PDB file of C-alpha atoms and ligand atoms in Angstrom:
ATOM      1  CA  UNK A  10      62.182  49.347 117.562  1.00  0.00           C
ATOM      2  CA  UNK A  11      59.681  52.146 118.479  1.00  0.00           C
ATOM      3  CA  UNK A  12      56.529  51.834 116.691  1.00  0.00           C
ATOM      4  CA  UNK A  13      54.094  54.367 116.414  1.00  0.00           C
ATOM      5  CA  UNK A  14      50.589  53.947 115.539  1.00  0.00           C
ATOM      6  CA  UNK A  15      49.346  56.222 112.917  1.00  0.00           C
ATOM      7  CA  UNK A  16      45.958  54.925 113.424  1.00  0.00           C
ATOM      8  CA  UNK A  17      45.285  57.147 116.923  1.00  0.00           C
ATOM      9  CA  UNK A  18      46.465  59.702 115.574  1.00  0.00           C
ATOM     10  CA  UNK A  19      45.296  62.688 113.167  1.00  0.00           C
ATOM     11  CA  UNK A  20      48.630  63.319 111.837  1.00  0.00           C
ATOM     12  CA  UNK A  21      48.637  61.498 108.187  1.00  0.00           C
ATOM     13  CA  UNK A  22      45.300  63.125 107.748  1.00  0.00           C
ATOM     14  CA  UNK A  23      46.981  66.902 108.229  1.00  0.00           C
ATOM     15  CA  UNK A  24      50.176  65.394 106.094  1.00  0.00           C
ATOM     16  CA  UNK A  25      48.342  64.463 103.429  1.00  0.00           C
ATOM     17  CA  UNK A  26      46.784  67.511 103.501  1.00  0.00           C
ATOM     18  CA  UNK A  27      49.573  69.378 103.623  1.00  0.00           C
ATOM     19  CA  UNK A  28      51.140  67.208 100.664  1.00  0.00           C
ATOM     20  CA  UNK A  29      48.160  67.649  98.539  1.00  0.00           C
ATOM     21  CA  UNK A  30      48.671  72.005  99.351  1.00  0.00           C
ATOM     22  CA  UNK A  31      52.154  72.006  98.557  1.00  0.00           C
ATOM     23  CA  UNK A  32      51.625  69.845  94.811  1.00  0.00           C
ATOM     24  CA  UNK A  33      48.960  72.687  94.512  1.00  0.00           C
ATOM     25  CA  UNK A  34      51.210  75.159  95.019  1.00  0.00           C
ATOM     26  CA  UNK A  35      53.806  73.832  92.705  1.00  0.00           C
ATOM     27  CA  UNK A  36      51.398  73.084  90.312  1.00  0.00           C
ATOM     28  CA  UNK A  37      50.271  77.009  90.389  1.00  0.00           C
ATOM     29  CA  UNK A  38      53.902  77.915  89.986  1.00  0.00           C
ATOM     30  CA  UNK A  39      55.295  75.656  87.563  1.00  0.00           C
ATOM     31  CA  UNK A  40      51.990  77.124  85.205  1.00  0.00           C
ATOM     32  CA  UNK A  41      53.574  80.493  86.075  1.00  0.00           C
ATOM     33  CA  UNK A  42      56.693  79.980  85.221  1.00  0.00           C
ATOM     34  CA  UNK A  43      55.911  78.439  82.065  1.00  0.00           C
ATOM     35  CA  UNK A  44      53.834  80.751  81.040  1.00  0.00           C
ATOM     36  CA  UNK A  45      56.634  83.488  81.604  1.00  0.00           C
ATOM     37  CA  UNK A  46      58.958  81.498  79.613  1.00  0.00           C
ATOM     38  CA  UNK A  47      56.691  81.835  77.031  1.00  0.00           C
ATOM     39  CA  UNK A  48      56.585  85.357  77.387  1.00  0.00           C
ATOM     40  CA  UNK A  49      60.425  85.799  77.100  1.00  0.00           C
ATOM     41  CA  UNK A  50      60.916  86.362  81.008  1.00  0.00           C
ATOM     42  CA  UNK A  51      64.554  85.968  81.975  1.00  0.00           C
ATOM     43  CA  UNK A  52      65.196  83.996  84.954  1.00  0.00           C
ATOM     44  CA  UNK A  53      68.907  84.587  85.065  1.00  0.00           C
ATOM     45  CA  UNK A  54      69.745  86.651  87.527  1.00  0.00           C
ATOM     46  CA  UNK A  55      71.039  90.154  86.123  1.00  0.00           C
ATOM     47  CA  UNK A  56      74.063  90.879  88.115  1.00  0.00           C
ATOM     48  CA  UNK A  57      75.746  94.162  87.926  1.00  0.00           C
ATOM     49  CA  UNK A  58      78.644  93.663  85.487  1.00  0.00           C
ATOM     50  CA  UNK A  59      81.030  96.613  86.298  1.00  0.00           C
ATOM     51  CA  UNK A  60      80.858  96.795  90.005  1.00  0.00           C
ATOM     52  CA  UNK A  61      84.573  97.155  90.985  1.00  0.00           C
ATOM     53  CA  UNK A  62      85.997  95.289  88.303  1.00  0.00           C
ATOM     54  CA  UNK A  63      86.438  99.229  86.161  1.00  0.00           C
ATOM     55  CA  UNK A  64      90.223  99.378  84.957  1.00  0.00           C
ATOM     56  CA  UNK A  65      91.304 103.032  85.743  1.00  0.00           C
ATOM     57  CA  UNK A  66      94.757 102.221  83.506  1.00  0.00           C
ATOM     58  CA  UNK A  67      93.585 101.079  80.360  1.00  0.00           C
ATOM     59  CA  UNK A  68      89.683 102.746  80.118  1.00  0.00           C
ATOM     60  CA  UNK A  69      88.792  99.468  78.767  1.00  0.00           C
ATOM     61  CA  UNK A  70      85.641  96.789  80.438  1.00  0.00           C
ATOM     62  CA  UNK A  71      85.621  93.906  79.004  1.00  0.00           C
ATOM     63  CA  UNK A  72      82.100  92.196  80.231  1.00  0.00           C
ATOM     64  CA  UNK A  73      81.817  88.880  82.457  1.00  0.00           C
ATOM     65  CA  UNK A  74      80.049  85.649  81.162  1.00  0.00           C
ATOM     66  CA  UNK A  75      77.088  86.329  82.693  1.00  0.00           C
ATOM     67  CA  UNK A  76      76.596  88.741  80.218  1.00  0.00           C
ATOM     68  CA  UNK A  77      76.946  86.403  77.430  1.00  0.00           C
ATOM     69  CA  UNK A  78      74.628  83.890  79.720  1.00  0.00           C
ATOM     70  CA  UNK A  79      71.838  86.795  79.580  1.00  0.00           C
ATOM     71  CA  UNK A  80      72.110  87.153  75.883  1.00  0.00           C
ATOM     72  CA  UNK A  81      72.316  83.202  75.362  1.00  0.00           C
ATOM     73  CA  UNK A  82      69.121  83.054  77.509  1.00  0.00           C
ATOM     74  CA  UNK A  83      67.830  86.191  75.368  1.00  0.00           C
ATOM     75  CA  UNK A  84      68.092  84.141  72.374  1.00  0.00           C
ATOM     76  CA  UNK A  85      64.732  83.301  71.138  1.00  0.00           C
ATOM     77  CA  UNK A  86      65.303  83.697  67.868  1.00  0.00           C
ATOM     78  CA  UNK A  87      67.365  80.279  67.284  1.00  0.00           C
ATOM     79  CA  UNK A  88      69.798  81.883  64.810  1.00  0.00           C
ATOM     80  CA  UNK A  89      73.818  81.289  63.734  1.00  0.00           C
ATOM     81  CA  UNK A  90      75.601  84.103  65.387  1.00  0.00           C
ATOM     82  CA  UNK A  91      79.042  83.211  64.728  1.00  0.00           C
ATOM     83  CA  UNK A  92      78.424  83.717  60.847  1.00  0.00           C
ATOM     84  CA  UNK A  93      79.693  87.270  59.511  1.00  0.00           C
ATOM     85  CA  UNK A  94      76.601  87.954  57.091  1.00  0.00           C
ATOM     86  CA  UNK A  95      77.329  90.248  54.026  1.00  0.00           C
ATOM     87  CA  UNK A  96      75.006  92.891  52.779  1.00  0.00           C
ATOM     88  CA  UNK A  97      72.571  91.350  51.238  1.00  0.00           C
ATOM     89  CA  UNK A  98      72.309  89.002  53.672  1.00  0.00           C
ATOM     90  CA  UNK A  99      72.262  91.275  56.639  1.00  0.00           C
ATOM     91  CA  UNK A 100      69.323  93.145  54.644  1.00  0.00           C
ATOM     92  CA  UNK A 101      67.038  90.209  54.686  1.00  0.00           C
ATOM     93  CA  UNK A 102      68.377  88.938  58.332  1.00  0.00           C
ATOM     94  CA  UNK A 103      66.650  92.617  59.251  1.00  0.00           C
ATOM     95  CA  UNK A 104      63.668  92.486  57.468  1.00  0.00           C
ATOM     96  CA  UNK A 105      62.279  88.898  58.826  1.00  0.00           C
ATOM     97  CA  UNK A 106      63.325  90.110  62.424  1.00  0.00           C
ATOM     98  CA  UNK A 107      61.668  93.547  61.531  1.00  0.00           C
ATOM     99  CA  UNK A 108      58.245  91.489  61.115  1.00  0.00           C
ATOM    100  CA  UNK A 109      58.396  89.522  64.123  1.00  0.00           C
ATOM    101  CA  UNK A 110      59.211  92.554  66.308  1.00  0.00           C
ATOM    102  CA  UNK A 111      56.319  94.497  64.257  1.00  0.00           C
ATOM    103  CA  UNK A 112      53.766  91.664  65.950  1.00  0.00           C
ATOM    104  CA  UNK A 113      55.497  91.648  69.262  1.00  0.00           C
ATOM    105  CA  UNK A 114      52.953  91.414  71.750  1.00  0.00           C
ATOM    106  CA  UNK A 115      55.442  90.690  74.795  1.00  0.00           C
ATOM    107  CA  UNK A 116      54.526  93.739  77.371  1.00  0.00           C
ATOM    108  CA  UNK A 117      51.666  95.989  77.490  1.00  0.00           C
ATOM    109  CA  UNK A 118      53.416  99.039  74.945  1.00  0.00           C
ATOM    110  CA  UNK A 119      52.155  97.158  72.409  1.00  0.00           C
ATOM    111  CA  UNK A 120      48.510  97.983  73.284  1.00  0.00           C
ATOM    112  CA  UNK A 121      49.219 102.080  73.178  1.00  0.00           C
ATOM    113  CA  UNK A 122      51.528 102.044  69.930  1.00  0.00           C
ATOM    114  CA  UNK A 123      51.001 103.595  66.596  1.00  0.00           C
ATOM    115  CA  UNK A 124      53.463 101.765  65.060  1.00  0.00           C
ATOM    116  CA  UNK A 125      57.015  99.422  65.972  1.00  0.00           C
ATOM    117  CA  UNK A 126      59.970 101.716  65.986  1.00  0.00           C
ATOM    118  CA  UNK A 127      61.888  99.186  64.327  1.00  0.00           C
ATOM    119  CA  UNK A 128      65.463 100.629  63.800  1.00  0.00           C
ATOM    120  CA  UNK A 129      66.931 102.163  60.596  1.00  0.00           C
ATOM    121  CA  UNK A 130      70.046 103.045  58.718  1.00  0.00           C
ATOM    122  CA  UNK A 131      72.928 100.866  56.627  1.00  0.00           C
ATOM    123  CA  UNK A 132      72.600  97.306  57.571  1.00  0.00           C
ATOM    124  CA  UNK A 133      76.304  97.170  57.087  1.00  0.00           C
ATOM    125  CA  UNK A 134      76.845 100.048  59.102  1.00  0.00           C
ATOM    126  CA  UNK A 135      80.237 100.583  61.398  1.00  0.00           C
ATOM    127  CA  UNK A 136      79.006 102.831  63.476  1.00  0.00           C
ATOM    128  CA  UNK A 137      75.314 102.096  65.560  1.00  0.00           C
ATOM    129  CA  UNK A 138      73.495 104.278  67.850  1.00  0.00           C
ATOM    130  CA  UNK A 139      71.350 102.852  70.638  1.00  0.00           C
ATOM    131  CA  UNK A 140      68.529 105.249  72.361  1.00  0.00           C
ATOM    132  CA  UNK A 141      65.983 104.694  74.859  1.00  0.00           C
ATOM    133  CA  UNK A 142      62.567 104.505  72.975  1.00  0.00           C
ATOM    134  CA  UNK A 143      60.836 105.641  70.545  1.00  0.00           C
ATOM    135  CA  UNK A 144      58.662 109.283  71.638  1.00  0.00           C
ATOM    136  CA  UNK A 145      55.398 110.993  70.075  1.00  0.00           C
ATOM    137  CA  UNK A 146      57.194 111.643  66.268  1.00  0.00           C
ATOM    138  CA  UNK A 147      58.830 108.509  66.523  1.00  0.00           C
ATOM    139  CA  UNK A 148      55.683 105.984  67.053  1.00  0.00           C
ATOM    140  CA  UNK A 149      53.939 108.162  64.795  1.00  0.00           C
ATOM    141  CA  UNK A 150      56.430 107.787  61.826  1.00  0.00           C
ATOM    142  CA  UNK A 151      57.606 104.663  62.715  1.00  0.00           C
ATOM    143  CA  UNK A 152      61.527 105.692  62.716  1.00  0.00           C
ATOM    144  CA  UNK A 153      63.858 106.483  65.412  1.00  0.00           C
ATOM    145  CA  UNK A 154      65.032 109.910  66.428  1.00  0.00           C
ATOM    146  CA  UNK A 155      62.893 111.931  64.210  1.00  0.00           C
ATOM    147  CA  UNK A 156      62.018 114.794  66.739  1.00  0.00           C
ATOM    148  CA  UNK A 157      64.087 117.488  68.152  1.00  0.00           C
ATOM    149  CA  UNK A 158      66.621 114.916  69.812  1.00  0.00           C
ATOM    150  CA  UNK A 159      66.697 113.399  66.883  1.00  0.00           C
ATOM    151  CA  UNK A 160      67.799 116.597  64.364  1.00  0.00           C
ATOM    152  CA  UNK A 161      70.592 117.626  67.157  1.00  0.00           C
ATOM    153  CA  UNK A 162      71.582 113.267  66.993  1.00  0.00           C
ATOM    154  CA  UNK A 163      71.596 114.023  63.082  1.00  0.00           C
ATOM    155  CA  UNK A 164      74.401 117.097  63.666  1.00  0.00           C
ATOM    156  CA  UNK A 165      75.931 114.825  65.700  1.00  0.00           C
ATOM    157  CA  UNK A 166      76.314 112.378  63.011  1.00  0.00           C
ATOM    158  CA  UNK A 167      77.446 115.061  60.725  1.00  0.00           C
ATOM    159  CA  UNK A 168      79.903 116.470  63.233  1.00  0.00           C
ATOM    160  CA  UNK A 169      81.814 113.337  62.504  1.00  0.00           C
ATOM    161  CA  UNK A 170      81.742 113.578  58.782  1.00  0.00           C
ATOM    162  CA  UNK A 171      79.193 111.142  58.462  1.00  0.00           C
ATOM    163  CA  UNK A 172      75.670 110.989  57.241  1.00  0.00           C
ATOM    164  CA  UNK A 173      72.552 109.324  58.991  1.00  0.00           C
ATOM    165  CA  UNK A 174      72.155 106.980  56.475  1.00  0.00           C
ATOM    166  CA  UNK A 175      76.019 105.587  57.214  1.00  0.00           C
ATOM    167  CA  UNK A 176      75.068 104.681  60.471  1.00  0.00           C
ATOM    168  CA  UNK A 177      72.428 102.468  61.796  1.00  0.00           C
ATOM    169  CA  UNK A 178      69.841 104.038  64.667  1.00  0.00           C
ATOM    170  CA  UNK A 179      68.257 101.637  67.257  1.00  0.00           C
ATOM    171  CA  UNK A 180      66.580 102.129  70.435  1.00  0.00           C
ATOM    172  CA  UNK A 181      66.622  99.672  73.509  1.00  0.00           C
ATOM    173  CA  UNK A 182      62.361  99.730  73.110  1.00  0.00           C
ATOM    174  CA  UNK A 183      60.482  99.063  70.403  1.00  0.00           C
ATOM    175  CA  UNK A 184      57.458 100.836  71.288  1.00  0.00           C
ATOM    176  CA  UNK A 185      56.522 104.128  73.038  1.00  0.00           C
ATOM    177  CA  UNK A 186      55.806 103.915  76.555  1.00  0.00           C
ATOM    178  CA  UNK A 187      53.225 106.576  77.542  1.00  0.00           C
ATOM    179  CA  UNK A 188      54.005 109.684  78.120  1.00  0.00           C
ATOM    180  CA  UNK A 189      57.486 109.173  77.368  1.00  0.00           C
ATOM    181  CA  UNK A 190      57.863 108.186  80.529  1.00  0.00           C
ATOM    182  CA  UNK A 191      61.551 106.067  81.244  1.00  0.00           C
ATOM    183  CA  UNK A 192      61.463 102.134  80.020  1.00  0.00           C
ATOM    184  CA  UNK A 193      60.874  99.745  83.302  1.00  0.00           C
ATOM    185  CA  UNK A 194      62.766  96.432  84.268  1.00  0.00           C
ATOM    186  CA  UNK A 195      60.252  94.117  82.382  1.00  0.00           C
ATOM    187  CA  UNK A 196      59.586  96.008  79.504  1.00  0.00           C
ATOM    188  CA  UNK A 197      63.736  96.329  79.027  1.00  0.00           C
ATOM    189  CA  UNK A 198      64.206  92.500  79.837  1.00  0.00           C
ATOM    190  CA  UNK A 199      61.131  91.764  76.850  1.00  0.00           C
ATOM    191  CA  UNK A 200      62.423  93.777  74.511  1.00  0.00           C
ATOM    192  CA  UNK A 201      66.171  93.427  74.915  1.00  0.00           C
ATOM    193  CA  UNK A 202      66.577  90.255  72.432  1.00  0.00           C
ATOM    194  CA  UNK A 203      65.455  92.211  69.925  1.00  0.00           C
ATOM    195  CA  UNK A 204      68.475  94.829  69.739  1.00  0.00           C
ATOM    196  CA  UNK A 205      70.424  92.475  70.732  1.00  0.00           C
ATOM    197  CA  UNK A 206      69.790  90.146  67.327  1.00  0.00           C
ATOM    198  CA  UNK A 207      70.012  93.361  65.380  1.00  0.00           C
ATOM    199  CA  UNK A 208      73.246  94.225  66.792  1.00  0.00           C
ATOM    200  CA  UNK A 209      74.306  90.392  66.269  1.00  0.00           C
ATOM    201  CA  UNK A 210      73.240  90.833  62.460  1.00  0.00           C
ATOM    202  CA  UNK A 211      74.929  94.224  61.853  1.00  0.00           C
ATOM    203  CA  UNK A 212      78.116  93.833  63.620  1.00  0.00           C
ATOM    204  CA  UNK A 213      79.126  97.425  64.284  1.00  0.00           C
ATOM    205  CA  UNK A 214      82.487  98.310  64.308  1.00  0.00           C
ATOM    206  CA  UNK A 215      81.696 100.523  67.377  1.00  0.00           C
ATOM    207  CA  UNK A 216      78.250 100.937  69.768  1.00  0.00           C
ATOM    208  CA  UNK A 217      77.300 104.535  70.709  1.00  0.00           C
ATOM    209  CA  UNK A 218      75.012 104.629  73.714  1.00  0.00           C
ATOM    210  CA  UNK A 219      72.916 107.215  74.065  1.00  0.00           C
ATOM    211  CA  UNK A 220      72.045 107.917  77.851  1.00  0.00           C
ATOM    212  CA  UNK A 221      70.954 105.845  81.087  1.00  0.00           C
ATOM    213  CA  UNK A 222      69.184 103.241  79.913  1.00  0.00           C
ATOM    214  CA  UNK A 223      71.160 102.313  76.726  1.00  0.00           C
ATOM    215  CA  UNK A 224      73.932 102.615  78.079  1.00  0.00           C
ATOM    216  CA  UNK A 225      72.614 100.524  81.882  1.00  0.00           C
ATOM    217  CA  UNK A 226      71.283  98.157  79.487  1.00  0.00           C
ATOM    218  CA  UNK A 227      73.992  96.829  77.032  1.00  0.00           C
ATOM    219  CA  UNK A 228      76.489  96.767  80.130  1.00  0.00           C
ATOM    220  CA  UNK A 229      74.724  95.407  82.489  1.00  0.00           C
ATOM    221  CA  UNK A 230      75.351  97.715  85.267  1.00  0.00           C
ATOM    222  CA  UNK A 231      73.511 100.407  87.720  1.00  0.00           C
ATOM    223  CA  UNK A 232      76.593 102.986  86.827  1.00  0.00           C
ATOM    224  CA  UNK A 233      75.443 106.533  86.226  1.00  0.00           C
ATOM    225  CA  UNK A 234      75.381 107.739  83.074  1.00  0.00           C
ATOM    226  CA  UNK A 235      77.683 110.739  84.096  1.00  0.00           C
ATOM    227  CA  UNK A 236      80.326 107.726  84.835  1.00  0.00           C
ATOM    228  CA  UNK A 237      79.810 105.957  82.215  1.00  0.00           C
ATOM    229  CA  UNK A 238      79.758 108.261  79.576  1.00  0.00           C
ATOM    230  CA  UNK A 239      83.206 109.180  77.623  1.00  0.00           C
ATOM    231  CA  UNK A 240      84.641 105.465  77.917  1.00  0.00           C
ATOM    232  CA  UNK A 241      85.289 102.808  76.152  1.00  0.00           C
ATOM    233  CA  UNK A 242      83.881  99.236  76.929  1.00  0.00           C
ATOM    234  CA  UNK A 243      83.471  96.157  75.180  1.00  0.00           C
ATOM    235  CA  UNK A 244      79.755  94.716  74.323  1.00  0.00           C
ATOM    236  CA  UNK A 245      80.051  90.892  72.661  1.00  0.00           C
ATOM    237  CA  UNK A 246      83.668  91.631  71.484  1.00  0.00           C
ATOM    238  CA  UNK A 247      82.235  95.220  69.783  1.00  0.00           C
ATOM    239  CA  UNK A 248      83.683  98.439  71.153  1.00  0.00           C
ATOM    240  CA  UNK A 249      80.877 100.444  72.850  1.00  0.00           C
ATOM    241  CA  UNK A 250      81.298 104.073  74.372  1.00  0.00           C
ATOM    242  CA  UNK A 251      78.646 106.144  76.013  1.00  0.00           C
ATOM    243  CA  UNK A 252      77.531 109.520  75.563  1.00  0.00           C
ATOM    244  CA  UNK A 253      74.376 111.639  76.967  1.00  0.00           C
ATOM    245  CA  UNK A 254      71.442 111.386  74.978  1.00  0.00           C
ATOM    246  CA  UNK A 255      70.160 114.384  72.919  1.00  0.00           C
ATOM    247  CA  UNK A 256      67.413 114.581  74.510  1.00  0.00           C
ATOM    248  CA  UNK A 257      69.333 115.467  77.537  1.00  0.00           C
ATOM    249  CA  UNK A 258      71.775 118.021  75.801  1.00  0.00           C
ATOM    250  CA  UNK A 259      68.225 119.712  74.809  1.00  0.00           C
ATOM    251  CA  UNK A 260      67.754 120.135  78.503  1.00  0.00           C
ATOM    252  CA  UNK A 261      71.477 120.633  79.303  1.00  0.00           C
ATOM    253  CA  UNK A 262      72.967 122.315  76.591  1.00  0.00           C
ATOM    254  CA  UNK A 263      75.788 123.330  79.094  1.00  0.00           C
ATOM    255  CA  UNK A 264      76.302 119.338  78.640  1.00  0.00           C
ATOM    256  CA  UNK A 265      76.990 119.438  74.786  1.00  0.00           C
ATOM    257  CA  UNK A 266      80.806 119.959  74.690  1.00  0.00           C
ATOM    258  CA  UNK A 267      81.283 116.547  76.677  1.00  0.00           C
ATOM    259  CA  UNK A 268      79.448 115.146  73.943  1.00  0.00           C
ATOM    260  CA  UNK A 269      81.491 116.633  71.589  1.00  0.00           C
ATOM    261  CA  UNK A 270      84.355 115.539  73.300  1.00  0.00           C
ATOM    262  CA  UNK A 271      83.023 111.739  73.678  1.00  0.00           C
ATOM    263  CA  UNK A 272      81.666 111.707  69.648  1.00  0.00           C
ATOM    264  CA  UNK A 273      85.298 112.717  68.714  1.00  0.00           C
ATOM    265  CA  UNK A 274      86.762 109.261  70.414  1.00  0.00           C
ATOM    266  CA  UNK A 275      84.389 107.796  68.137  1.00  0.00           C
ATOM    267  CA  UNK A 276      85.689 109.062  65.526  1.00  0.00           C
ATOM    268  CA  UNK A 277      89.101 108.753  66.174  1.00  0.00           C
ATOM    269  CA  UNK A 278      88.329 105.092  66.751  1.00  0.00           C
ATOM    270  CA  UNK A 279      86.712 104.536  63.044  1.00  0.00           C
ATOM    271  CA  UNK A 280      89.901 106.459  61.716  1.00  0.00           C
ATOM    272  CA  UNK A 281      92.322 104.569  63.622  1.00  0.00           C
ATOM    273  CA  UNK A 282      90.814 101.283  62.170  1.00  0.00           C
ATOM    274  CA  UNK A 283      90.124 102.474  58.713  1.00  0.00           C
ATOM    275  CA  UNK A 284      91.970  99.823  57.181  1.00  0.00           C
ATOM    276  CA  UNK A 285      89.554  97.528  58.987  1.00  0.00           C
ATOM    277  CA  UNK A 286      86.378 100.037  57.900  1.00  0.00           C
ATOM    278  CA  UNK A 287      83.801  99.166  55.097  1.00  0.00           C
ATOM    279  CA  UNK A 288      84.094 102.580  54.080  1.00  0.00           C
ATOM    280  CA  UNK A 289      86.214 105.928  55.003  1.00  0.00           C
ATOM    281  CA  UNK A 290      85.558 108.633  57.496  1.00  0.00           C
ATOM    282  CA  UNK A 291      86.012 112.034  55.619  1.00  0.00           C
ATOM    283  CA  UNK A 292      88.825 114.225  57.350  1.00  0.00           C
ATOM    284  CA  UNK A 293      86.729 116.467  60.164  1.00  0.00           C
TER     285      UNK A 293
HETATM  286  S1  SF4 B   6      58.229  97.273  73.585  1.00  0.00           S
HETATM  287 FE1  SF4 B   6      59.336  95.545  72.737  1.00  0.00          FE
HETATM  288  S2  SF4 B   6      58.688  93.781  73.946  1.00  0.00           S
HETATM  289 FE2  SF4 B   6      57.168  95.404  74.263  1.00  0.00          FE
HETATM  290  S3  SF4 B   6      55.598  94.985  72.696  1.00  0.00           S
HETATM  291 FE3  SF4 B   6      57.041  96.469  71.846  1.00  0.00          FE
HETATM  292  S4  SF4 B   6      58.500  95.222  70.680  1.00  0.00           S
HETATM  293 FE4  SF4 B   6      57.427  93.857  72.088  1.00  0.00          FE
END
């Protein structure tokens, strides 16, 4: 057998080295990652969910697993989700996960806000709309859809036969990005868990998504809003259909009819199940 002496040469000098640069390096990134983790930073990758899989015959997308790995890995809040909570319950399920979100600290909105736009409406509601984030009224009042988008989102409720206080209003951020400018990737991946354990506590009969990013968002998918929008899917085993967001139609008006068209399959949809409802749609 060949033996080679190490002694002559400088080779386990420049391995060593080497070894002692790469532990270095893993050390660095295993800090890093932890320190993400801590943060809430997803690791899973987050694979577009509709790509060709859309059913032209039946309207209907039902969401892969990954999805559900996502929200598993979302899940910081170490709570039963297979428990139907009733009123009272979901009331006080809110209000602790209202305080945690109102310290959230997870990305840099939190530096800029007046206040945590929470969410608001009946805990019990069947119906749930999900914006973008909050905007100037909003962070300064502290409730969703209080400006112009949200009085036209308020006659949209009413177009239904419905009040704003039947339904329950969310948006995908908690805080106001400046400027209004549109949510990015890591602020939408921090924030996410947070609708997501409201939705988990309310249990909505049916999700309306208003625009891009809610809609991008709870499926999973780089579709356009334009395609999305007028269609039922399925989010966790809820129905969820998209629409434009108001603050679009203010900019579009030409655009409110399709709305109008897509709110009425919403209705249609609580009618249709009213023997499933907590309460009765009045005849519109
Ligand atoms: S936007 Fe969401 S994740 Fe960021 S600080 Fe506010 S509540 Fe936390």
């Amino acid at each position: 057998m060949k033996v080679i002496n190490m002694s002559k040469s400088v080779k386990p000098v420049k391995l060593q080295e080497a070894k002692a640069e790469v532990l270095s390096l893993l050390k660095v990134l295993s800090d890093k990652v932890d320190l993400e983790r801590k943060l809430g930073v997803n690791y899973l990758q987050l694979d577009p969910v509709i790509k060709d899989s859309l059913s032209s015959e039946e309207n209907v997308i039902t969401q892969p697993s990954t999805q559900e790995s996502v929200c598993n890995n979302f899940d910081f809040y170490n709570e039963e989700k297979s428990v139907e909570l009733n009123k009272s319950e979901k009331i006080e399920e809110l209000g602790k996960l209202e305080e945690q979100v109102k310290k959230c600290i997870k990305c840099e909105l939190c530096h800029a806000r007046s206040n945590v736009v929470f969410g608001a409406g009946d805990p019990d509601a069947e119906l749930m709309f999900v914006g973008e984030a909050p905007g100037y009224y909003e962070d300064q009042q502290g409730e969703p859809f209080v400006g112009k988008a949200g009085q036209l989102l308020t006659r949209i409720i009413e177009s239904i036969g419905l009040k704003r206080s039947d339904v329950y209003i969310a948006n995908i951020l908690k805080c106001r990005p400046p400027d209004n400018r549109n949510p990015n990737a890591n602020e939408i991946v921090l924030c996410s868990p947070h609708l997501i354990r409201q939705i988990e506590i309310i249990r909505p009969m049916i999700i309306c998504a208003l625009g891009t990013f809610a809609a991008q968002t709870l499926l999973d998918t780089t579709e356009s809003i334009g395609n999305l929008r007028g269609r039922f899917f399925e989010y966790q085993s809820t129905k969820l259909l998209a629409t434009y967001h108001p603050a679009y139609l203010l900019r579009n008006p030409g655009d409110k009819k399709k709305v109008w068209t897509d709110i009425k399959k919403v209705r249609d949809f609580l009618k249709e199940n009213a023997s499933l409802t907590r309460r009765s749609i009045t005849n519109v």
